[in-house]
mmCIF file of C-alpha atoms in Angstrom:
data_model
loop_
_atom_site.group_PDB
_atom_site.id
_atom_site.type_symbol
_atom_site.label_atom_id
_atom_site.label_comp_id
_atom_site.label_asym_id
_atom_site.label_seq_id
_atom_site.Cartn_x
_atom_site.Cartn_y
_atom_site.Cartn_z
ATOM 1 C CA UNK A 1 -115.231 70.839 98.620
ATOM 2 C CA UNK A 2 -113.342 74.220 98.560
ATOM 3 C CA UNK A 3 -109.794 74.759 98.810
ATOM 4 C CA UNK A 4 -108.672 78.063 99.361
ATOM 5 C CA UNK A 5 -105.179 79.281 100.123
ATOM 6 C CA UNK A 6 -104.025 83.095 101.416
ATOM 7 C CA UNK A 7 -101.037 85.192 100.019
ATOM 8 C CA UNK A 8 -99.265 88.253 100.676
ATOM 9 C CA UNK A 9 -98.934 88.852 104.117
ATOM 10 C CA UNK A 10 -96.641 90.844 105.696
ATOM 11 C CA UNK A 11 -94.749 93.428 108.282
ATOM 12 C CA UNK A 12 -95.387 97.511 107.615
ATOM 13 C CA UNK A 13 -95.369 100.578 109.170
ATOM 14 C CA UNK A 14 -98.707 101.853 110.204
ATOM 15 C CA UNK A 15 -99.538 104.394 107.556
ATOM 16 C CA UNK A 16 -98.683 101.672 104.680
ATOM 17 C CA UNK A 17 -100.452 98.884 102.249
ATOM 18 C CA UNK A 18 -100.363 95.229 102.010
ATOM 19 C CA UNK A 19 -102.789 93.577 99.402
ATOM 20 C CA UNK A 20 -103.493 90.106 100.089
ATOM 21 C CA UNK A 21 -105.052 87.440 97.507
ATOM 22 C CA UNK A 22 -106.887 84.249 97.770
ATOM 23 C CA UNK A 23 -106.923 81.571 95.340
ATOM 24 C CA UNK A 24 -109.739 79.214 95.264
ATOM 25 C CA UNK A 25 -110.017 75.709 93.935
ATOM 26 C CA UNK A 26 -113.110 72.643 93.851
ATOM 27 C CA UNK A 27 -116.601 73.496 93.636
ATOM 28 C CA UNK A 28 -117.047 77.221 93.198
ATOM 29 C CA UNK A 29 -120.202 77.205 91.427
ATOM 30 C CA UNK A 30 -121.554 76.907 95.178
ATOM 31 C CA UNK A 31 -119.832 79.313 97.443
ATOM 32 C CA UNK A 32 -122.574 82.165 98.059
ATOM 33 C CA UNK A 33 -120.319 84.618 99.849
ATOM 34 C CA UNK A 34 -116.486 84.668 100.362
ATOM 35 C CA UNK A 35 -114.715 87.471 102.287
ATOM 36 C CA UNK A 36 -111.675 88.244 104.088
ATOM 37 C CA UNK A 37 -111.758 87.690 108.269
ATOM 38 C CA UNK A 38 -108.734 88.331 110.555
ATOM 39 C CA UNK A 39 -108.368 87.564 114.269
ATOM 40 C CA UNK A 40 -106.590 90.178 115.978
ATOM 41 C CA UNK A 41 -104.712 88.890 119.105
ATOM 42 C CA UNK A 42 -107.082 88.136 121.836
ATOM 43 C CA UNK A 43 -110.140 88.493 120.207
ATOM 44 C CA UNK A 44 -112.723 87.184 117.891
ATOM 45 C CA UNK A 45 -112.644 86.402 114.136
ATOM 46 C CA UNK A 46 -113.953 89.462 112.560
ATOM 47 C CA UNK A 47 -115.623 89.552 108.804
ATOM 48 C CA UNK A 48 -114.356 92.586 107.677
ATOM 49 C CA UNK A 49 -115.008 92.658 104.461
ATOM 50 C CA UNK A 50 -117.088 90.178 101.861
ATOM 51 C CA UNK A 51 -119.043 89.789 98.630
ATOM 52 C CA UNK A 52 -121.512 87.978 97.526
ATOM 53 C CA UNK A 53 -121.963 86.222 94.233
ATOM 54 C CA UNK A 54 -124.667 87.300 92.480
ATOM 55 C CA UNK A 55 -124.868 90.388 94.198
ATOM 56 C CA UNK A 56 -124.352 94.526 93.983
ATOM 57 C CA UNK A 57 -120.888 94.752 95.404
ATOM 58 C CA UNK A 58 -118.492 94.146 98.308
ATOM 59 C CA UNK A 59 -119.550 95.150 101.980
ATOM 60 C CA UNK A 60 -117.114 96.185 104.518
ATOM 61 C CA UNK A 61 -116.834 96.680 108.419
ATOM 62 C CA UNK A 62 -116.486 100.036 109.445
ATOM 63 C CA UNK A 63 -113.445 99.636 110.830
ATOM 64 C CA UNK A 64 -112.398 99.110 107.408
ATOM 65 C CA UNK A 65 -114.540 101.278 105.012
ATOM 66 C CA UNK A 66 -112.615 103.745 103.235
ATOM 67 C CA UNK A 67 -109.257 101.631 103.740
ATOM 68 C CA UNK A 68 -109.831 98.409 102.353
ATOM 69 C CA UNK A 69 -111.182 97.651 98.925
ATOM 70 C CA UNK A 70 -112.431 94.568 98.117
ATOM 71 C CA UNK A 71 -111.870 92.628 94.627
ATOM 72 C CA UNK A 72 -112.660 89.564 92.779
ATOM 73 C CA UNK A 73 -111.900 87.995 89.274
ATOM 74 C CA UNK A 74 -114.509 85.200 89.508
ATOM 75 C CA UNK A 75 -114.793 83.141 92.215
ATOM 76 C CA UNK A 76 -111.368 82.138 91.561
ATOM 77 C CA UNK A 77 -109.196 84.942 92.992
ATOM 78 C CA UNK A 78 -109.887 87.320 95.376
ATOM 79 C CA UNK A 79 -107.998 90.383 96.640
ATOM 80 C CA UNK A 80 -108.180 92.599 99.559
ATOM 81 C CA UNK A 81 -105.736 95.900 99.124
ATOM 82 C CA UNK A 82 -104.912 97.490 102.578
ATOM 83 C CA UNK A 83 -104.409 101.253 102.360
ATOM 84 C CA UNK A 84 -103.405 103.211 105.433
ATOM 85 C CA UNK A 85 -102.906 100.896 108.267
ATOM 86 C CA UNK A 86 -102.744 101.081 111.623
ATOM 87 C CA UNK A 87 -101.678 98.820 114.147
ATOM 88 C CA UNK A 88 -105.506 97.658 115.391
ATOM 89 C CA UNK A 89 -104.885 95.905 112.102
ATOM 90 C CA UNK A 90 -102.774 93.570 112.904
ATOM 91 C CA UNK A 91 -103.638 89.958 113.008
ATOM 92 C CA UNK A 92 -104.309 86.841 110.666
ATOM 93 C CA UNK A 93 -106.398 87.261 107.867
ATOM 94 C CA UNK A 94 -107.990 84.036 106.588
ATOM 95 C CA UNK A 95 -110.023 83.648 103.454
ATOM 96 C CA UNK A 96 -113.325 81.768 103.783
ATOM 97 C CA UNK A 97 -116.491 81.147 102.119
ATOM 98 C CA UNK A 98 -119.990 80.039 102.673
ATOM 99 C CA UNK A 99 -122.687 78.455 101.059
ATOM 100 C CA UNK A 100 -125.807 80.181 102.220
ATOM 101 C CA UNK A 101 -127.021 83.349 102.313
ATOM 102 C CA UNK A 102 -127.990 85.466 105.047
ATOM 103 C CA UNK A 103 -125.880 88.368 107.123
ATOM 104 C CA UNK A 104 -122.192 88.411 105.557
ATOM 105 C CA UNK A 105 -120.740 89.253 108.992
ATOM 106 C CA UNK A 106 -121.964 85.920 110.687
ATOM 107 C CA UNK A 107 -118.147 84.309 110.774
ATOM 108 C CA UNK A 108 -120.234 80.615 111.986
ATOM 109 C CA UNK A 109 -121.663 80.280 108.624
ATOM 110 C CA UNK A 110 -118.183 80.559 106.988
ATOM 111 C CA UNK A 111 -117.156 76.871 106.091
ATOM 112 C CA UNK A 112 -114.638 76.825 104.007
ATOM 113 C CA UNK A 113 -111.178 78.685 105.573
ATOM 114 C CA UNK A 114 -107.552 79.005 104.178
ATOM 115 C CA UNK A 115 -104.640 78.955 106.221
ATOM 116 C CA UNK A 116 -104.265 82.684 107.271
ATOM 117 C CA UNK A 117 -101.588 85.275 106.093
ATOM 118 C CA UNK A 118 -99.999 87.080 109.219
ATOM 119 C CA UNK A 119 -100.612 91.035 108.829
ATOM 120 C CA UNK A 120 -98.367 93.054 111.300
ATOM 121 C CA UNK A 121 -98.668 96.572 111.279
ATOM 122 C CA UNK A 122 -95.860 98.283 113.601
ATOM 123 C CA UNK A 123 -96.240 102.079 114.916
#
């Protein structure tokens, strides 16, 4: 089992940052990827940004790339600083993790999921 729990969510004008952390507990040694996905109002989870452990480095949607950077000390915490946002933004960010490999953007095979931190990004 994996326990993971979200922090650092928040309200900001769009054109701000927010960084957001995740602290994992139980059986790390396990967890093959573990990324950040938010659910914007009305629509689907979204993976938008992940890494994989081994592997050669965070990946990121492109709705993302060039905002959001992706960081990890271990498996233990993880970070996602949020540079320039805009209100598409907006939405609950949950961390999650998965066991097998494959396509980092497939939120089904994410089986482990915090809580969610609320991200609201006003205009």
């Amino acid at each position: 089992q994996v326990q993971l729990t979200e922090s650092g969510g928040g309200s900001v004008q769009a054109g701000g940052s927010l960084r957001l952390s995740c602290e994992a507990y139980g059986n790390l040694y396990s967890i093959n990827y573990m990324a950040w996905i938010r659910q914007a109002p009305g629509k689907d989870r979204e993976a938008v940004a992940a890494i994989q452990s081994p592997g050669t480095g965070p990946n990121y949607a492109g709705s993302v790339s060039g905002r959001f950077v992706l960081s990890q000390d271990n498996k233990r915490m993880m970070y996602l600083q949020m540079n320039d946002l805009n209100p598409e933004d907006t939405g609950i960010y949950y961390c999650a993790a998965r066991l097998r490999r494959g396509t980092w953007t497939e939120v089904a095979q994410y089986v482990y999921w915090g809580r969610g931190t609320q991200v609201t990004v006003n205009s």
